[in-house]
Amino acid sequence: MGIKSLNAPTKASIWFAVSNIARKVILYASMPIFTRLLSVEQYGIYTLYCSWSEIIFLFTTLNIFSNVYSKFYIKYKDKIWKFTSSILFLTVFTSLIIGAILLGGYPCFKHLIDLPKIVIVYIIVDSVFTPAFNYWAVTRRYNYRYRGIVVLSFLQTVLNPVIGVAVILCFGRNGIWRCASVVMANCIINIPIFIWIFLQGKCYFRWNYWKEVLRSTLPLIPHYLSQILLNQMDRIMIGNICGIGYAAIYGIAYSISIASLIVNRAINDSYTPWLYTKLKKGDYKDIKKITNILCMLIAVMNFFVILIGPEIISILGTQEYKSAIWVIPPVAISGYLLFVYALFCSVEFYYEVQKYMAIVSIVAAFFNYILNYIFISKFGFIAAGYTTLFCYLLFVILHYFVIKMTLRKNRVGFLYDEKFIIGITCMMLVSGVVANILYINNWVRYSLIGMIICITIFSHNKVITYLKFMRENK
C-alpha cells in the first residue's frame, strides 16, 4: 500500500508523524552536544527552563490553541483570520500581564522558580509569538495542508541546536545562553507568522470573540495546570530539594523514557477523528481490535526503551548522568499509561465531561506533590520516577471510572477490551521490577532486545492493518 493511495487525512497524519519523529531525533541527537558543552548544573538551568516555560505558557496563552481554537475554527471558518488576529492579541495581552507580575514580584518568586530573572524574560517573549504558529498550524491541519507545517517545524528544530551551539561557543558555557538560543530559534519562525496573521485579520480587539474564548478556556485551566504539574513537578521539586544538577540528571532520563509520546501524539492525530466517526455512527465493532494493537505497540516500544536505557544514557550524557538509568523503568511505564489515558480522554472529550477530567487531574497532581515532598527528601531524585508512576497509575484508574460512568450514562457498552488493557498494564508494571535486575545482567537484556527486534520485523502487518482501518476516516 503506497502513501499516494491513502486519503488526505491519513496522508497528513503520516507526514505529521514522520515530521514529529524527525524533529525529536534531531533534538535527541543534539542532546549529547549540550550535556558535554554545559556542566550538569548549567544544563539543570535549561531543564528547569523547559519545566517552568510549560507552566507559565499555560497562563500566558491560556492553552487556547489546544482544543478551544479547533472548536472555534469550525464556527468562524469564513472569517478565521479576523477571529485569529483578535485571539492572538488576547494572548499578547495576557503574556504582558503575567510577565509584569512575574518580573515585578521576582523577589517573591525567586526561590520558587529558581531561575535567573533574564530567563523569565525569555519565556515571556517566547509566549508572545509562539501562539501565532500554533493557530496557523491548526488551520493548515484542518485543510490537510501539511507541507508548510512540516517544513517550518523541521527548520525550527534544526535552528534550535545550531543556534544553541553557536551562542554557547560565542558567549560562554552557561545554561542561560542555551535558554536564549531556544527562544531565538522559535522567534525566527514565529515572528513572520505573527505579523502575517495581523496583516490578514486586521482585528486587535473584539469583545465577543474574547468572551467566547475565555468562557470556553478558563474552566479548563485547572485541568491543564494539573496535567502540567503532574508532568513537570518532579523536576522542579528535585531542583529545590536535591539541587539543580540532579534536576538535569532526572530530566535526561525523563526525556528518554517519554520518547514514546512522539508516537502517542502521531497515533492520536489519526485515531481520534477515526474514533469520533465511529462513535457518531454508533459503529463500535472495530474499536477494541484497533486499540488492542495500539496498546501492544506502545507497550513493546516502552519496554524496548527500558531495555536500551543504559546505552542511551551513555550516549546522551556523560559519566555524571550514569545514575539516571534507574529512573528510566518507572517513567517509561508512565509513558505507556499516558497512552491508555489518551484513549480514555478521547471518549471523555467526545461526551463533554471535562469537569470530571479536571477533578481527576487535580487529585493526581495533589498526590504527586505530597509523595514527591516525602520521598524525594528521604530517597533522592530516583524516588520521583516511582512517585510519577504511582500517580499516573492512579490517574488512569480514576479516568477508567469516569469513562465507565460516562458510557453507561450514554447507554454505550465499554468500548475497549478491559481484560487486555489490564493484562498489558500488569505486564508493564512487572517489567519495571525486572528491569532493575536486567541492568546488571547484560546478556539477558541483549537477548530480549534481539527478540523484540525480530518480533517487530515479523509483526509489521499489524501496523498495516491499523493504517487500513484509519482510511475509513474520510
PDB file of N, CA and C in Angstrom, residues 99-154:
ATOM      1  N   GLY A  99       3.815  38.538  32.558  1.00  0.00           N
ATOM      2  CA  GLY A  99       5.212  38.971  32.587  1.00  0.00           C
ATOM      3  C   GLY A  99       5.440  40.057  33.611  1.00  0.00           C
ATOM      4  N   ALA A 100       4.526  41.039  33.660  1.00  0.00           N
ATOM      5  CA  ALA A 100       4.648  42.132  34.622  1.00  0.00           C
ATOM      6  C   ALA A 100       4.557  41.611  36.058  1.00  0.00           C
ATOM      7  N   ILE A 101       3.667  40.637  36.281  1.00  0.00           N
ATOM      8  CA  ILE A 101       3.512  40.059  37.629  1.00  0.00           C
ATOM      9  C   ILE A 101       4.779  39.310  38.053  1.00  0.00           C
ATOM     10  N   LEU A 102       5.306  38.485  37.151  1.00  0.00           N
ATOM     11  CA  LEU A 102       6.486  37.672  37.480  1.00  0.00           C
ATOM     12  C   LEU A 102       7.736  38.522  37.673  1.00  0.00           C
ATOM     13  N   LEU A 103       7.923  39.505  36.794  1.00  0.00           N
ATOM     14  CA  LEU A 103       9.126  40.331  36.882  1.00  0.00           C
ATOM     15  C   LEU A 103       9.015  41.342  38.019  1.00  0.00           C
ATOM     16  N   GLY A 104       7.815  41.898  38.205  1.00  0.00           N
ATOM     17  CA  GLY A 104       7.619  42.844  39.306  1.00  0.00           C
ATOM     18  C   GLY A 104       7.712  42.178  40.666  1.00  0.00           C
ATOM     19  N   GLY A 105       7.239  40.935  40.735  1.00  0.00           N
ATOM     20  CA  GLY A 105       7.274  40.212  42.016  1.00  0.00           C
ATOM     21  C   GLY A 105       8.396  39.197  42.092  1.00  0.00           C
ATOM     22  N   TYR A 106       9.433  39.394  41.267  1.00  0.00           N
ATOM     23  CA  TYR A 106      10.529  38.422  41.194  1.00  0.00           C
ATOM     24  C   TYR A 106      11.160  38.104  42.553  1.00  0.00           C
ATOM     25  N   PRO A 107      11.365  39.093  43.439  1.00  0.00           N
ATOM     26  CA  PRO A 107      11.938  38.761  44.756  1.00  0.00           C
ATOM     27  C   PRO A 107      11.114  37.731  45.521  1.00  0.00           C
ATOM     28  N   CYS A 108       9.798  37.752  45.305  1.00  0.00           N
ATOM     29  CA  CYS A 108       8.921  36.776  45.986  1.00  0.00           C
ATOM     30  C   CYS A 108       8.969  35.404  45.309  1.00  0.00           C
ATOM     31  N   PHE A 109       9.085  35.411  43.967  1.00  0.00           N
ATOM     32  CA  PHE A 109       9.045  34.153  43.210  1.00  0.00           C
ATOM     33  C   PHE A 109      10.424  33.510  43.047  1.00  0.00           C
ATOM     34  N   LYS A 110      11.481  34.235  43.358  1.00  0.00           N
ATOM     35  CA  LYS A 110      12.849  33.808  43.041  1.00  0.00           C
ATOM     36  C   LYS A 110      13.176  32.415  43.571  1.00  0.00           C
ATOM     37  N   HIS A 111      12.877  32.161  44.844  1.00  0.00           N
ATOM     38  CA  HIS A 111      13.239  30.874  45.463  1.00  0.00           C
ATOM     39  C   HIS A 111      12.357  29.729  44.961  1.00  0.00           C
ATOM     40  N   LEU A 112      11.149  30.069  44.527  1.00  0.00           N
ATOM     41  CA  LEU A 112      10.257  29.033  43.999  1.00  0.00           C
ATOM     42  C   LEU A 112      10.669  28.639  42.586  1.00  0.00           C
ATOM     43  N   ILE A 113      10.864  29.645  41.729  1.00  0.00           N
ATOM     44  CA  ILE A 113      11.184  29.381  40.322  1.00  0.00           C
ATOM     45  C   ILE A 113      12.627  28.929  40.141  1.00  0.00           C
ATOM     46  N   ASP A 114      13.525  29.469  40.954  1.00  0.00           N
ATOM     47  CA  ASP A 114      14.941  29.050  40.941  1.00  0.00           C
ATOM     48  C   ASP A 114      15.605  29.264  39.587  1.00  0.00           C
ATOM     49  N   LEU A 115      15.195  30.343  38.895  1.00  0.00           N
ATOM     50  CA  LEU A 115      15.777  30.689  37.602  1.00  0.00           C
ATOM     51  C   LEU A 115      16.170  32.166  37.602  1.00  0.00           C
ATOM     52  N   PRO A 116      17.221  32.539  36.871  1.00  0.00           N
ATOM     53  CA  PRO A 116      17.584  33.952  36.765  1.00  0.00           C
ATOM     54  C   PRO A 116      16.452  34.772  36.135  1.00  0.00           C
ATOM     55  N   LYS A 117      16.396  36.051  36.488  1.00  0.00           N
ATOM     56  CA  LYS A 117      15.332  36.936  36.012  1.00  0.00           C
ATOM     57  C   LYS A 117      15.281  37.013  34.493  1.00  0.00           C
ATOM     58  N   ILE A 118      16.451  37.028  33.845  1.00  0.00           N
ATOM     59  CA  ILE A 118      16.509  37.152  32.396  1.00  0.00           C
ATOM     60  C   ILE A 118      15.846  35.964  31.698  1.00  0.00           C
ATOM     61  N   VAL A 119      15.897  34.783  32.334  1.00  0.00           N
ATOM     62  CA  VAL A 119      15.263  33.599  31.747  1.00  0.00           C
ATOM     63  C   VAL A 119      13.741  33.758  31.739  1.00  0.00           C
ATOM     64  N   ILE A 120      13.202  34.414  32.773  1.00  0.00           N
ATOM     65  CA  ILE A 120      11.758  34.703  32.806  1.00  0.00           C
ATOM     66  C   ILE A 120      11.395  35.613  31.628  1.00  0.00           C
ATOM     67  N   VAL A 121      12.254  36.576  31.336  1.00  0.00           N
ATOM     68  CA  VAL A 121      12.030  37.469  30.189  1.00  0.00           C
ATOM     69  C   VAL A 121      11.987  36.652  28.895  1.00  0.00           C
ATOM     70  N   TYR A 122      12.920  35.696  28.752  1.00  0.00           N
ATOM     71  CA  TYR A 122      12.936  34.844  27.553  1.00  0.00           C
ATOM     72  C   TYR A 122      11.608  34.094  27.400  1.00  0.00           C
ATOM     73  N   ILE A 123      11.100  33.568  28.506  1.00  0.00           N
ATOM     74  CA  ILE A 123       9.846  32.794  28.466  1.00  0.00           C
ATOM     75  C   ILE A 123       8.687  33.681  28.018  1.00  0.00           C
ATOM     76  N   ILE A 124       8.623  34.901  28.556  1.00  0.00           N
ATOM     77  CA  ILE A 124       7.535  35.817  28.196  1.00  0.00           C
ATOM     78  C   ILE A 124       7.610  36.200  26.721  1.00  0.00           C
ATOM     79  N   VAL A 125       8.810  36.500  26.233  1.00  0.00           N
ATOM     80  CA  VAL A 125       8.985  36.841  24.808  1.00  0.00           C
ATOM     81  C   VAL A 125       8.510  35.673  23.942  1.00  0.00           C
ATOM     82  N   ASP A 126       8.896  34.474  24.299  1.00  0.00           N
ATOM     83  CA  ASP A 126       8.506  33.283  23.541  1.00  0.00           C
ATOM     84  C   ASP A 126       6.989  33.106  23.548  1.00  0.00           C
ATOM     85  N   SER A 127       6.368  33.380  24.686  1.00  0.00           N
ATOM     86  CA  SER A 127       4.919  33.185  24.814  1.00  0.00           C
ATOM     87  C   SER A 127       4.117  34.206  24.021  1.00  0.00           C
ATOM     88  N   VAL A 128       4.726  35.339  23.696  1.00  0.00           N
ATOM     89  CA  VAL A 128       4.049  36.351  22.881  1.00  0.00           C
ATOM     90  C   VAL A 128       3.899  35.866  21.438  1.00  0.00           C
ATOM     91  N   PHE A 129       4.954  35.247  20.895  1.00  0.00           N
ATOM     92  CA  PHE A 129       4.970  34.915  19.466  1.00  0.00           C
ATOM     93  C   PHE A 129       4.598  33.472  19.142  1.00  0.00           C
ATOM     94  N   THR A 130       4.807  32.545  20.068  1.00  0.00           N
ATOM     95  CA  THR A 130       4.563  31.127  19.778  1.00  0.00           C
ATOM     96  C   THR A 130       3.116  30.799  19.420  1.00  0.00           C
ATOM     97  N   PRO A 131       2.090  31.381  20.080  1.00  0.00           N
ATOM     98  CA  PRO A 131       0.710  31.044  19.699  1.00  0.00           C
ATOM     99  C   PRO A 131       0.402  31.280  18.232  1.00  0.00           C
ATOM    100  N   ALA A 132       1.067  32.252  17.615  1.00  0.00           N
ATOM    101  CA  ALA A 132       0.814  32.534  16.195  1.00  0.00           C
ATOM    102  C   ALA A 132       1.041  31.289  15.343  1.00  0.00           C
ATOM    103  N   PHE A 133       2.172  30.616  15.575  1.00  0.00           N
ATOM    104  CA  PHE A 133       2.464  29.402  14.814  1.00  0.00           C
ATOM    105  C   PHE A 133       1.426  28.322  15.113  1.00  0.00           C
ATOM    106  N   ASN A 134       1.042  28.182  16.380  1.00  0.00           N
ATOM    107  CA  ASN A 134       0.084  27.141  16.760  1.00  0.00           C
ATOM    108  C   ASN A 134      -1.277  27.355  16.114  1.00  0.00           C
ATOM    109  N   TYR A 135      -1.763  28.609  16.097  1.00  0.00           N
ATOM    110  CA  TYR A 135      -3.053  28.890  15.449  1.00  0.00           C
ATOM    111  C   TYR A 135      -2.972  28.614  13.947  1.00  0.00           C
ATOM    112  N   TRP A 136      -1.900  29.102  13.339  1.00  0.00           N
ATOM    113  CA  TRP A 136      -1.700  28.891  11.905  1.00  0.00           C
ATOM    114  C   TRP A 136      -1.656  27.400  11.572  1.00  0.00           C
ATOM    115  N   ALA A 137      -0.978  26.621  12.427  1.00  0.00           N
ATOM    116  CA  ALA A 137      -0.846  25.181  12.184  1.00  0.00           C
ATOM    117  C   ALA A 137      -2.195  24.481  12.248  1.00  0.00           C
ATOM    118  N   VAL A 138      -3.071  24.902  13.163  1.00  0.00           N
ATOM    119  CA  VAL A 138      -4.400  24.291  13.264  1.00  0.00           C
ATOM    120  C   VAL A 138      -5.187  24.505  11.975  1.00  0.00           C
ATOM    121  N   THR A 139      -5.117  25.714  11.431  1.00  0.00           N
ATOM    122  CA  THR A 139      -5.853  25.988  10.181  1.00  0.00           C
ATOM    123  C   THR A 139      -5.328  25.129   9.041  1.00  0.00           C
ATOM    124  N   ARG A 140      -4.031  24.899   9.012  1.00  0.00           N
ATOM    125  CA  ARG A 140      -3.445  24.053   7.969  1.00  0.00           C
ATOM    126  C   ARG A 140      -3.870  22.591   8.147  1.00  0.00           C
ATOM    127  N   ARG A 141      -3.916  22.140   9.394  1.00  0.00           N
ATOM    128  CA  ARG A 141      -4.281  20.732   9.652  1.00  0.00           C
ATOM    129  C   ARG A 141      -5.712  20.456   9.237  1.00  0.00           C
ATOM    130  N   TYR A 142      -6.601  21.409   9.480  1.00  0.00           N
ATOM    131  CA  TYR A 142      -8.000  21.192   9.117  1.00  0.00           C
ATOM    132  C   TYR A 142      -8.174  21.029   7.610  1.00  0.00           C
ATOM    133  N   ASN A 143      -7.270  21.618   6.847  1.00  0.00           N
ATOM    134  CA  ASN A 143      -7.345  21.515   5.389  1.00  0.00           C
ATOM    135  C   ASN A 143      -6.354  20.487   4.839  1.00  0.00           C
ATOM    136  N   TYR A 144      -5.704  19.745   5.756  1.00  0.00           N
ATOM    137  CA  TYR A 144      -4.731  18.704   5.395  1.00  0.00           C
ATOM    138  C   TYR A 144      -3.593  19.259   4.549  1.00  0.00           C
ATOM    139  N   ARG A 145      -3.235  20.511   4.796  1.00  0.00           N
ATOM    140  CA  ARG A 145      -2.115  21.149   4.083  1.00  0.00           C
ATOM    141  C   ARG A 145      -0.890  21.052   4.997  1.00  0.00           C
ATOM    142  N   TYR A 146      -0.241  19.930   4.906  1.00  0.00           N
ATOM    143  CA  TYR A 146       0.808  19.579   5.863  1.00  0.00           C
ATOM    144  C   TYR A 146       2.201  20.076   5.480  1.00  0.00           C
ATOM    145  N   ARG A 147       2.424  20.421   4.213  1.00  0.00           N
ATOM    146  CA  ARG A 147       3.793  20.708   3.752  1.00  0.00           C
ATOM    147  C   ARG A 147       4.400  21.903   4.495  1.00  0.00           C
ATOM    148  N   GLY A 148       3.642  22.995   4.602  1.00  0.00           N
ATOM    149  CA  GLY A 148       4.163  24.188   5.266  1.00  0.00           C
ATOM    150  C   GLY A 148       4.513  23.934   6.718  1.00  0.00           C
ATOM    151  N   ILE A 149       3.636  23.205   7.420  1.00  0.00           N
ATOM    152  CA  ILE A 149       3.894  22.900   8.830  1.00  0.00           C
ATOM    153  C   ILE A 149       5.137  22.037   8.973  1.00  0.00           C
ATOM    154  N   VAL A 150       5.230  21.015   8.127  1.00  0.00           N
ATOM    155  CA  VAL A 150       6.371  20.097   8.190  1.00  0.00           C
ATOM    156  C   VAL A 150       7.679  20.842   7.936  1.00  0.00           C
ATOM    157  N   VAL A 151       7.689  21.681   6.918  1.00  0.00           N
ATOM    158  CA  VAL A 151       8.922  22.403   6.554  1.00  0.00           C
ATOM    159  C   VAL A 151       9.333  23.366   7.663  1.00  0.00           C
ATOM    160  N   LEU A 152       8.401  24.193   8.136  1.00  0.00           N
ATOM    161  CA  LEU A 152       8.739  25.189   9.156  1.00  0.00           C
ATOM    162  C   LEU A 152       9.082  24.539  10.499  1.00  0.00           C
ATOM    163  N   SER A 153       8.358  23.481  10.863  1.00  0.00           N
ATOM    164  CA  SER A 153       8.663  22.770  12.114  1.00  0.00           C
ATOM    165  C   SER A 153      10.066  22.170  12.060  1.00  0.00           C
ATOM    166  N   PHE A 154      10.374  21.574  10.912  1.00  0.00           N
ATOM    167  CA  PHE A 154      11.692  20.962  10.743  1.00  0.00           C
ATOM    168  C   PHE A 154      12.789  22.025  10.786  1.00  0.00           C
TER     169      PHE A 154
END
